[in-house]
């Protein structure tokens, strides 16, 4: 099986940051919570993407995102 959101089709008119935010929020919320990076860093990724899609990023969001994703 592909699992939850294992396969998503989008066209060129969709806001890909919004899609990434939705997927990251789902994965962080549905995490089993046994490992801290999945839960805490997953929620942090979701927060960064939420600020980006809302056009209100923090000054270090673009630098923080790769480190968060790398830990997860």
JSON list of N, CA and C in Angstrom, two decimals:
[
{"chain": "A", "resi": 1, "resn": "UNK", "atom": "N", "xyz": [0.82, -1.20, 0.00]},
{"chain": "A", "resi": 1, "resn": "UNK", "atom": "CA", "xyz": [0.00, 0.00, 0.00]},
{"chain": "A", "resi": 1, "resn": "UNK", "atom": "C", "xyz": [0.85, 1.25, 0.00]},
{"chain": "A", "resi": 2, "resn": "UNK", "atom": "N", "xyz": [0.27, 2.29, -0.47]},
{"chain": "A", "resi": 2, "resn": "UNK", "atom": "CA", "xyz": [0.97, 3.57, -0.51]},
{"chain": "A", "resi": 2, "resn": "UNK", "atom": "C", "xyz": [0.93, 4.30, 0.83]},
{"chain": "A", "resi": 3, "resn": "UNK", "atom": "N", "xyz": [0.01, 3.95, 1.70]},
{"chain": "A", "resi": 3, "resn": "UNK", "atom": "CA", "xyz": [-0.09, 4.64, 2.98]},
{"chain": "A", "resi": 3, "resn": "UNK", "atom": "C", "xyz": [-0.82, 5.96, 2.84]},
{"chain": "A", "resi": 4, "resn": "UNK", "atom": "N", "xyz": [-0.88, 6.71, 3.91]},
{"chain": "A", "resi": 4, "resn": "UNK", "atom": "CA", "xyz": [-1.59, 7.99, 3.92]},
{"chain": "A", "resi": 4, "resn": "UNK", "atom": "C", "xyz": [-0.86, 9.02, 3.08]},
{"chain": "A", "resi": 5, "resn": "UNK", "atom": "N", "xyz": [-1.55, 9.55, 2.11]},
{"chain": "A", "resi": 5, "resn": "UNK", "atom": "CA", "xyz": [-1.02, 10.61, 1.24]},
{"chain": "A", "resi": 5, "resn": "UNK", "atom": "C", "xyz": [0.26, 10.16, 0.54]},
{"chain": "A", "resi": 6, "resn": "UNK", "atom": "N", "xyz": [0.37, 8.87, 0.27]},
{"chain": "A", "resi": 6, "resn": "UNK", "atom": "CA", "xyz": [1.56, 8.35, -0.41]},
{"chain": "A", "resi": 6, "resn": "UNK", "atom": "C", "xyz": [1.63, 8.76, -1.86]},
{"chain": "A", "resi": 7, "resn": "UNK", "atom": "N", "xyz": [0.52, 9.20, -2.40]},
{"chain": "A", "resi": 7, "resn": "UNK", "atom": "CA", "xyz": [0.46, 9.56, -3.81]},
{"chain": "A", "resi": 7, "resn": "UNK", "atom": "C", "xyz": [-0.52, 10.73, -3.94]},
{"chain": "A", "resi": 8, "resn": "UNK", "atom": "N", "xyz": [-0.01, 11.89, -4.31]},
{"chain": "A", "resi": 8, "resn": "UNK", "atom": "CA", "xyz": [-0.84, 13.09, -4.44]},
{"chain": "A", "resi": 8, "resn": "UNK", "atom": "C", "xyz": [-0.63, 13.66, -5.83]},
{"chain": "A", "resi": 9, "resn": "UNK", "atom": "N", "xyz": [-1.71, 13.96, -6.52]},
{"chain": "A", "resi": 9, "resn": "UNK", "atom": "CA", "xyz": [-1.62, 14.56, -7.85]},
{"chain": "A", "resi": 9, "resn": "UNK", "atom": "C", "xyz": [-2.07, 16.02, -7.74]},
{"chain": "A", "resi": 10, "resn": "UNK", "atom": "N", "xyz": [-1.22, 16.91, -8.23]},
{"chain": "A", "resi": 10, "resn": "UNK", "atom": "CA", "xyz": [-1.55, 18.34, -8.23]},
{"chain": "A", "resi": 10, "resn": "UNK", "atom": "C", "xyz": [-1.24, 18.91, -9.61]},
{"chain": "A", "resi": 11, "resn": "UNK", "atom": "N", "xyz": [-1.93, 19.98, -9.96]},
{"chain": "A", "resi": 11, "resn": "UNK", "atom": "CA", "xyz": [-1.62, 20.63, -11.22]},
{"chain": "A", "resi": 11, "resn": "UNK", "atom": "C", "xyz": [-0.79, 21.87, -10.97]},
{"chain": "A", "resi": 12, "resn": "UNK", "atom": "N", "xyz": [-0.49, 22.60, -12.01]},
{"chain": "A", "resi": 12, "resn": "UNK", "atom": "CA", "xyz": [0.40, 23.76, -11.88]},
{"chain": "A", "resi": 12, "resn": "UNK", "atom": "C", "xyz": [-0.29, 24.99, -11.30]},
{"chain": "A", "resi": 13, "resn": "UNK", "atom": "N", "xyz": [-1.57, 24.89, -10.97]},
{"chain": "A", "resi": 13, "resn": "UNK", "atom": "CA", "xyz": [-2.28, 26.02, -10.39]},
{"chain": "A", "resi": 13, "resn": "UNK", "atom": "C", "xyz": [-2.44, 25.91, -8.87]},
{"chain": "A", "resi": 14, "resn": "UNK", "atom": "N", "xyz": [-2.01, 24.80, -8.32]},
{"chain": "A", "resi": 14, "resn": "UNK", "atom": "CA", "xyz": [-2.16, 24.57, -6.88]},
{"chain": "A", "resi": 14, "resn": "UNK", "atom": "C", "xyz": [-1.00, 25.24, -6.12]},
{"chain": "A", "resi": 15, "resn": "UNK", "atom": "N", "xyz": [-1.28, 25.70, -4.92]},
{"chain": "A", "resi": 15, "resn": "UNK", "atom": "CA", "xyz": [-0.24, 26.27, -4.06]},
{"chain": "A", "resi": 15, "resn": "UNK", "atom": "C", "xyz": [0.48, 25.11, -3.37]},
{"chain": "A", "resi": 16, "resn": "UNK", "atom": "N", "xyz": [1.65, 24.77, -3.87]},
{"chain": "A", "resi": 16, "resn": "UNK", "atom": "CA", "xyz": [2.37, 23.60, -3.38]},
{"chain": "A", "resi": 16, "resn": "UNK", "atom": "C", "xyz": [2.80, 23.76, -1.92]},
{"chain": "A", "resi": 17, "resn": "UNK", "atom": "N", "xyz": [3.01, 24.98, -1.48]},
{"chain": "A", "resi": 17, "resn": "UNK", "atom": "CA", "xyz": [3.36, 25.19, -0.07]},
{"chain": "A", "resi": 17, "resn": "UNK", "atom": "C", "xyz": [2.16, 24.83, 0.81]},
{"chain": "A", "resi": 18, "resn": "UNK", "atom": "N", "xyz": [0.95, 25.15, 0.36]},
{"chain": "A", "resi": 18, "resn": "UNK", "atom": "CA", "xyz": [-0.25, 24.76, 1.11]},
{"chain": "A", "resi": 18, "resn": "UNK", "atom": "C", "xyz": [-0.41, 23.25, 1.16]},
{"chain": "A", "resi": 19, "resn": "UNK", "atom": "N", "xyz": [-0.12, 22.59, 0.06]},
{"chain": "A", "resi": 19, "resn": "UNK", "atom": "CA", "xyz": [-0.18, 21.12, 0.03]},
{"chain": "A", "resi": 19, "resn": "UNK", "atom": "C", "xyz": [0.84, 20.55, 1.01]},
{"chain": "A", "resi": 20, "resn": "UNK", "atom": "N", "xyz": [2.06, 21.05, 0.96]},
{"chain": "A", "resi": 20, "resn": "UNK", "atom": "CA", "xyz": [3.11, 20.57, 1.86]},
{"chain": "A", "resi": 20, "resn": "UNK", "atom": "C", "xyz": [2.73, 20.83, 3.31]},
{"chain": "A", "resi": 21, "resn": "UNK", "atom": "N", "xyz": [2.12, 21.98, 3.59]},
{"chain": "A", "resi": 21, "resn": "UNK", "atom": "CA", "xyz": [1.68, 22.29, 4.95]},
{"chain": "A", "resi": 21, "resn": "UNK", "atom": "C", "xyz": [0.63, 21.28, 5.41]},
{"chain": "A", "resi": 22, "resn": "UNK", "atom": "N", "xyz": [-0.35, 21.01, 4.57]},
{"chain": "A", "resi": 22, "resn": "UNK", "atom": "CA", "xyz": [-1.40, 20.07, 4.94]},
{"chain": "A", "resi": 22, "resn": "UNK", "atom": "C", "xyz": [-0.86, 18.68, 5.21]},
{"chain": "A", "resi": 23, "resn": "UNK", "atom": "N", "xyz": [0.04, 18.22, 4.36]},
{"chain": "A", "resi": 23, "resn": "UNK", "atom": "CA", "xyz": [0.63, 16.89, 4.53]},
{"chain": "A", "resi": 23, "resn": "UNK", "atom": "C", "xyz": [1.49, 16.84, 5.79]},
{"chain": "A", "resi": 24, "resn": "UNK", "atom": "N", "xyz": [2.31, 17.86, 6.01]},
{"chain": "A", "resi": 24, "resn": "UNK", "atom": "CA", "xyz": [3.18, 17.86, 7.18]},
{"chain": "A", "resi": 24, "resn": "UNK", "atom": "C", "xyz": [2.37, 17.93, 8.47]},
{"chain": "A", "resi": 25, "resn": "UNK", "atom": "N", "xyz": [1.30, 18.71, 8.46]},
{"chain": "A", "resi": 25, "resn": "UNK", "atom": "CA", "xyz": [0.43, 18.81, 9.64]},
{"chain": "A", "resi": 25, "resn": "UNK", "atom": "C", "xyz": [-0.22, 17.46, 9.93]},
{"chain": "A", "resi": 26, "resn": "UNK", "atom": "N", "xyz": [-0.74, 16.81, 8.89]},
{"chain": "A", "resi": 26, "resn": "UNK", "atom": "CA", "xyz": [-1.35, 15.50, 9.06]},
{"chain": "A", "resi": 26, "resn": "UNK", "atom": "C", "xyz": [-0.35, 14.50, 9.63]},
{"chain": "A", "resi": 27, "resn": "UNK", "atom": "N", "xyz": [0.84, 14.43, 9.05]},
{"chain": "A", "resi": 27, "resn": "UNK", "atom": "CA", "xyz": [1.83, 13.45, 9.49]},
{"chain": "A", "resi": 27, "resn": "UNK", "atom": "C", "xyz": [2.28, 13.71, 10.93]},
{"chain": "A", "resi": 28, "resn": "UNK", "atom": "N", "xyz": [2.44, 14.98, 11.30]},
{"chain": "A", "resi": 28, "resn": "UNK", "atom": "CA", "xyz": [2.85, 15.30, 12.67]},
{"chain": "A", "resi": 28, "resn": "UNK", "atom": "C", "xyz": [1.74, 14.98, 13.66]},
{"chain": "A", "resi": 29, "resn": "UNK", "atom": "N", "xyz": [0.51, 15.28, 13.29]},
{"chain": "A", "resi": 29, "resn": "UNK", "atom": "CA", "xyz": [-0.62, 15.04, 14.18]},
{"chain": "A", "resi": 29, "resn": "UNK", "atom": "C", "xyz": [-0.88, 13.55, 14.35]},
{"chain": "A", "resi": 30, "resn": "UNK", "atom": "N", "xyz": [-0.72, 12.79, 13.28]},
{"chain": "A", "resi": 30, "resn": "UNK", "atom": "CA", "xyz": [-1.00, 11.36, 13.32]},
{"chain": "A", "resi": 30, "resn": "UNK", "atom": "C", "xyz": [0.22, 10.52, 13.72]},
{"chain": "A", "resi": 31, "resn": "UNK", "atom": "N", "xyz": [1.32, 11.18, 14.03]},
{"chain": "A", "resi": 31, "resn": "UNK", "atom": "CA", "xyz": [2.52, 10.47, 14.48]},
{"chain": "A", "resi": 31, "resn": "UNK", "atom": "C", "xyz": [2.21, 9.67, 15.74]},
{"chain": "A", "resi": 32, "resn": "UNK", "atom": "N", "xyz": [2.85, 8.54, 15.88]},
{"chain": "A", "resi": 32, "resn": "UNK", "atom": "CA", "xyz": [2.63, 7.72, 17.08]},
{"chain": "A", "resi": 32, "resn": "UNK", "atom": "C", "xyz": [3.21, 8.37, 18.32]},
{"chain": "A", "resi": 33, "resn": "UNK", "atom": "N", "xyz": [4.12, 9.32, 18.14]},
{"chain": "A", "resi": 33, "resn": "UNK", "atom": "CA", "xyz": [4.69, 10.04, 19.27]},
{"chain": "A", "resi": 33, "resn": "UNK", "atom": "C", "xyz": [5.84, 9.34, 19.95]},
{"chain": "A", "resi": 34, "resn": "UNK", "atom": "N", "xyz": [6.31, 8.23, 19.40]},
{"chain": "A", "resi": 34, "resn": "UNK", "atom": "CA", "xyz": [7.40, 7.50, 20.04]},
{"chain": "A", "resi": 34, "resn": "UNK", "atom": "C", "xyz": [8.76, 8.15, 19.81]},
{"chain": "A", "resi": 35, "resn": "UNK", "atom": "N", "xyz": [8.90, 8.89, 18.73]},
{"chain": "A", "resi": 35, "resn": "UNK", "atom": "CA", "xyz": [10.18, 9.58, 18.53]},
{"chain": "A", "resi": 35, "resn": "UNK", "atom": "C", "xyz": [9.92, 11.08, 18.47]},
{"chain": "A", "resi": 36, "resn": "UNK", "atom": "N", "xyz": [10.74, 11.82, 19.18]},
{"chain": "A", "resi": 36, "resn": "UNK", "atom": "CA", "xyz": [10.56, 13.26, 19.30]},
{"chain": "A", "resi": 36, "resn": "UNK", "atom": "C", "xyz": [10.63, 13.98, 17.96]},
{"chain": "A", "resi": 37, "resn": "UNK", "atom": "N", "xyz": [11.58, 13.65, 17.06]},
{"chain": "A", "resi": 37, "resn": "UNK", "atom": "CA", "xyz": [11.62, 14.39, 15.80]},
{"chain": "A", "resi": 37, "resn": "UNK", "atom": "C", "xyz": [10.33, 14.32, 14.99]},
{"chain": "A", "resi": 38, "resn": "UNK", "atom": "N", "xyz": [9.71, 13.15, 14.94]},
{"chain": "A", "resi": 38, "resn": "UNK", "atom": "CA", "xyz": [8.48, 13.03, 14.16]},
{"chain": "A", "resi": 38, "resn": "UNK", "atom": "C", "xyz": [7.40, 13.96, 14.69]},
{"chain": "A", "resi": 39, "resn": "UNK", "atom": "N", "xyz": [7.26, 14.01, 15.99]},
{"chain": "A", "resi": 39, "resn": "UNK", "atom": "CA", "xyz": [6.18, 14.81, 16.58]},
{"chain": "A", "resi": 39, "resn": "UNK", "atom": "C", "xyz": [6.57, 16.28, 16.65]},
{"chain": "A", "resi": 40, "resn": "UNK", "atom": "N", "xyz": [7.64, 16.59, 17.36]},
{"chain": "A", "resi": 40, "resn": "UNK", "atom": "CA", "xyz": [8.01, 17.98, 17.60]},
{"chain": "A", "resi": 40, "resn": "UNK", "atom": "C", "xyz": [8.52, 18.69, 16.35]},
{"chain": "A", "resi": 41, "resn": "UNK", "atom": "N", "xyz": [9.46, 18.05, 15.64]},
{"chain": "A", "resi": 41, "resn": "UNK", "atom": "CA", "xyz": [9.97, 18.68, 14.43]},
{"chain": "A", "resi": 41, "resn": "UNK", "atom": "C", "xyz": [8.92, 18.68, 13.33]},
{"chain": "A", "resi": 42, "resn": "UNK", "atom": "N", "xyz": [8.07, 17.66, 13.33]},
{"chain": "A", "resi": 42, "resn": "UNK", "atom": "CA", "xyz": [6.97, 17.64, 12.36]},
{"chain": "A", "resi": 42, "resn": "UNK", "atom": "C", "xyz": [6.02, 18.81, 12.56]},
{"chain": "A", "resi": 43, "resn": "UNK", "atom": "N", "xyz": [5.69, 19.10, 13.81]},
{"chain": "A", "resi": 43, "resn": "UNK", "atom": "CA", "xyz": [4.84, 20.26, 14.10]},
{"chain": "A", "resi": 43, "resn": "UNK", "atom": "C", "xyz": [5.56, 21.57, 13.77]},
{"chain": "A", "resi": 44, "resn": "UNK", "atom": "N", "xyz": [6.88, 21.61, 14.00]},
{"chain": "A", "resi": 44, "resn": "UNK", "atom": "CA", "xyz": [7.66, 22.80, 13.67]},
{"chain": "A", "resi": 44, "resn": "UNK", "atom": "C", "xyz": [7.69, 23.02, 12.16]},
{"chain": "A", "resi": 45, "resn": "UNK", "atom": "N", "xyz": [7.84, 21.94, 11.38]},
{"chain": "A", "resi": 45, "resn": "UNK", "atom": "CA", "xyz": [7.80, 22.04, 9.92]},
{"chain": "A", "resi": 45, "resn": "UNK", "atom": "C", "xyz": [6.45, 22.58, 9.48]},
{"chain": "A", "resi": 46, "resn": "UNK", "atom": "N", "xyz": [5.40, 22.07, 10.07]},
{"chain": "A", "resi": 46, "resn": "UNK", "atom": "CA", "xyz": [4.05, 22.52, 9.73]},
{"chain": "A", "resi": 46, "resn": "UNK", "atom": "C", "xyz": [3.89, 24.02, 10.05]},
{"chain": "A", "resi": 47, "resn": "UNK", "atom": "N", "xyz": [4.43, 24.46, 11.17]},
{"chain": "A", "resi": 47, "resn": "UNK", "atom": "CA", "xyz": [4.34, 25.87, 11.54]},
{"chain": "A", "resi": 47, "resn": "UNK", "atom": "C", "xyz": [5.10, 26.77, 10.56]},
{"chain": "A", "resi": 48, "resn": "UNK", "atom": "N", "xyz": [6.30, 26.33, 10.16]},
{"chain": "A", "resi": 48, "resn": "UNK", "atom": "CA", "xyz": [7.09, 27.09, 9.19]},
{"chain": "A", "resi": 48, "resn": "UNK", "atom": "C", "xyz": [6.32, 27.20, 7.88]},
{"chain": "A", "resi": 49, "resn": "UNK", "atom": "N", "xyz": [5.80, 26.07, 7.39]},
{"chain": "A", "resi": 49, "resn": "UNK", "atom": "CA", "xyz": [5.07, 26.08, 6.13]},
{"chain": "A", "resi": 49, "resn": "UNK", "atom": "C", "xyz": [3.79, 26.90, 6.22]},
{"chain": "A", "resi": 50, "resn": "UNK", "atom": "N", "xyz": [3.17, 26.92, 7.39]},
{"chain": "A", "resi": 50, "resn": "UNK", "atom": "CA", "xyz": [1.97, 27.74, 7.57]},
{"chain": "A", "resi": 50, "resn": "UNK", "atom": "C", "xyz": [2.33, 29.22, 7.46]},
{"chain": "A", "resi": 51, "resn": "UNK", "atom": "N", "xyz": [3.43, 29.62, 8.05]},
{"chain": "A", "resi": 51, "resn": "UNK", "atom": "CA", "xyz": [3.86, 31.02, 7.93]},
{"chain": "A", "resi": 51, "resn": "UNK", "atom": "C", "xyz": [4.22, 31.36, 6.49]},
{"chain": "A", "resi": 52, "resn": "UNK", "atom": "N", "xyz": [4.88, 30.43, 5.81]},
{"chain": "A", "resi": 52, "resn": "UNK", "atom": "CA", "xyz": [5.25, 30.68, 4.41]},
{"chain": "A", "resi": 52, "resn": "UNK", "atom": "C", "xyz": [4.02, 30.82, 3.52]},
{"chain": "A", "resi": 53, "resn": "UNK", "atom": "N", "xyz": [3.03, 29.94, 3.70]},
{"chain": "A", "resi": 53, "resn": "UNK", "atom": "CA", "xyz": [1.83, 30.01, 2.85]},
{"chain": "A", "resi": 53, "resn": "UNK", "atom": "C", "xyz": [0.99, 31.23, 3.18]},
{"chain": "A", "resi": 54, "resn": "UNK", "atom": "N", "xyz": [1.15, 31.76, 4.38]},
{"chain": "A", "resi": 54, "resn": "UNK", "atom": "CA", "xyz": [0.42, 32.96, 4.78]},
{"chain": "A", "resi": 54, "resn": "UNK", "atom": "C", "xyz": [1.19, 34.24, 4.47]},
{"chain": "A", "resi": 55, "resn": "UNK", "atom": "N", "xyz": [2.34, 34.11, 3.82]},
{"chain": "A", "resi": 55, "resn": "UNK", "atom": "CA", "xyz": [3.21, 35.24, 3.49]},
{"chain": "A", "resi": 55, "resn": "UNK", "atom": "C", "xyz": [3.63, 36.03, 4.73]},
{"chain": "A", "resi": 56, "resn": "UNK", "atom": "N", "xyz": [3.88, 35.30, 5.81]},
{"chain": "A", "resi": 56, "resn": "UNK", "atom": "CA", "xyz": [4.32, 35.93, 7.05]},
{"chain": "A", "resi": 56, "resn": "UNK", "atom": "C", "xyz": [5.46, 35.12, 7.68]},
{"chain": "A", "resi": 57, "resn": "UNK", "atom": "N", "xyz": [6.52, 34.84, 6.90]},
{"chain": "A", "resi": 57, "resn": "UNK", "atom": "CA", "xyz": [7.59, 34.00, 7.45]},
{"chain": "A", "resi": 57, "resn": "UNK", "atom": "C", "xyz": [8.42, 34.73, 8.49]},
{"chain": "A", "resi": 58, "resn": "UNK", "atom": "N", "xyz": [8.98, 33.96, 9.41]},
{"chain": "A", "resi": 58, "resn": "UNK", "atom": "CA", "xyz": [9.97, 34.50, 10.33]},
{"chain": "A", "resi": 58, "resn": "UNK", "atom": "C", "xyz": [11.27, 34.66, 9.55]},
{"chain": "A", "resi": 59, "resn": "UNK", "atom": "N", "xyz": [12.16, 35.46, 10.06]},
{"chain": "A", "resi": 59, "resn": "UNK", "atom": "CA", "xyz": [13.38, 35.77, 9.32]},
{"chain": "A", "resi": 59, "resn": "UNK", "atom": "C", "xyz": [14.26, 34.54, 9.06]},
{"chain": "A", "resi": 60, "resn": "UNK", "atom": "N", "xyz": [14.17, 33.52, 9.92]},
{"chain": "A", "resi": 60, "resn": "UNK", "atom": "CA", "xyz": [15.03, 32.35, 9.76]},
{"chain": "A", "resi": 60, "resn": "UNK", "atom": "C", "xyz": [14.31, 31.10, 9.27]},
{"chain": "A", "resi": 61, "resn": "UNK", "atom": "N", "xyz": [13.05, 31.24, 8.83]},
{"chain": "A", "resi": 61, "resn": "UNK", "atom": "CA", "xyz": [12.27, 30.07, 8.41]},
{"chain": "A", "resi": 61, "resn": "UNK", "atom": "C", "xyz": [12.92, 29.28, 7.28]},
{"chain": "A", "resi": 62, "resn": "UNK", "atom": "N", "xyz": [13.41, 29.96, 6.26]},
{"chain": "A", "resi": 62, "resn": "UNK", "atom": "CA", "xyz": [13.99, 29.25, 5.12]},
{"chain": "A", "resi": 62, "resn": "UNK", "atom": "C", "xyz": [15.29, 28.54, 5.48]},
{"chain": "A", "resi": 63, "resn": "UNK", "atom": "N", "xyz": [16.01, 29.04, 6.48]},
{"chain": "A", "resi": 63, "resn": "UNK", "atom": "CA", "xyz": [17.22, 28.38, 6.93]},
{"chain": "A", "resi": 63, "resn": "UNK", "atom": "C", "xyz": [16.89, 27.23, 7.88]},
{"chain": "A", "resi": 64, "resn": "UNK", "atom": "N", "xyz": [15.85, 27.36, 8.66]},
{"chain": "A", "resi": 64, "resn": "UNK", "atom": "CA", "xyz": [15.47, 26.33, 9.65]},
{"chain": "A", "resi": 64, "resn": "UNK", "atom": "C", "xyz": [14.83, 25.12, 9.00]},
{"chain": "A", "resi": 65, "resn": "UNK", "atom": "N", "xyz": [14.11, 25.30, 7.93]},
{"chain": "A", "resi": 65, "resn": "UNK", "atom": "CA", "xyz": [13.34, 24.22, 7.33]},
{"chain": "A", "resi": 65, "resn": "UNK", "atom": "C", "xyz": [14.20, 23.02, 6.92]},
{"chain": "A", "resi": 66, "resn": "UNK", "atom": "N", "xyz": [15.33, 23.19, 6.22]},
{"chain": "A", "resi": 66, "resn": "UNK", "atom": "CA", "xyz": [16.14, 22.02, 5.86]},
{"chain": "A", "resi": 66, "resn": "UNK", "atom": "C", "xyz": [16.65, 21.23, 7.06]},
{"chain": "A", "resi": 67, "resn": "UNK", "atom": "N", "xyz": [17.00, 21.89, 8.14]},
{"chain": "A", "resi": 67, "resn": "UNK", "atom": "CA", "xyz": [17.46, 21.19, 9.34]},
{"chain": "A", "resi": 67, "resn": "UNK", "atom": "C", "xyz": [16.35, 20.38, 9.98]},
{"chain": "A", "resi": 68, "resn": "UNK", "atom": "N", "xyz": [15.15, 20.95, 10.02]},
{"chain": "A", "resi": 68, "resn": "UNK", "atom": "CA", "xyz": [14.00, 20.23, 10.58]},
{"chain": "A", "resi": 68, "resn": "UNK", "atom": "C", "xyz": [13.68, 19.00, 9.74]},
{"chain": "A", "resi": 69, "resn": "UNK", "atom": "N", "xyz": [13.64, 19.19, 8.44]},
{"chain": "A", "resi": 69, "resn": "UNK", "atom": "CA", "xyz": [13.32, 18.07, 7.53]},
{"chain": "A", "resi": 69, "resn": "UNK", "atom": "C", "xyz": [14.40, 16.99, 7.63]},
{"chain": "A", "resi": 70, "resn": "UNK", "atom": "N", "xyz": [15.65, 17.40, 7.77]},
{"chain": "A", "resi": 70, "resn": "UNK", "atom": "CA", "xyz": [16.75, 16.44, 7.89]},
{"chain": "A", "resi": 70, "resn": "UNK", "atom": "C", "xyz": [16.63, 15.56, 9.13]},
{"chain": "A", "resi": 71, "resn": "UNK", "atom": "N", "xyz": [16.15, 16.11, 10.23]},
{"chain": "A", "resi": 71, "resn": "UNK", "atom": "CA", "xyz": [15.98, 15.32, 11.45]},
{"chain": "A", "resi": 71, "resn": "UNK", "atom": "C", "xyz": [14.82, 14.36, 11.34]},
{"chain": "A", "resi": 72, "resn": "UNK", "atom": "N", "xyz": [13.75, 14.78, 10.69]},
{"chain": "A", "resi": 72, "resn": "UNK", "atom": "CA", "xyz": [12.58, 13.91, 10.57]},
{"chain": "A", "resi": 72, "resn": "UNK", "atom": "C", "xyz": [12.90, 12.80, 9.61]}
]
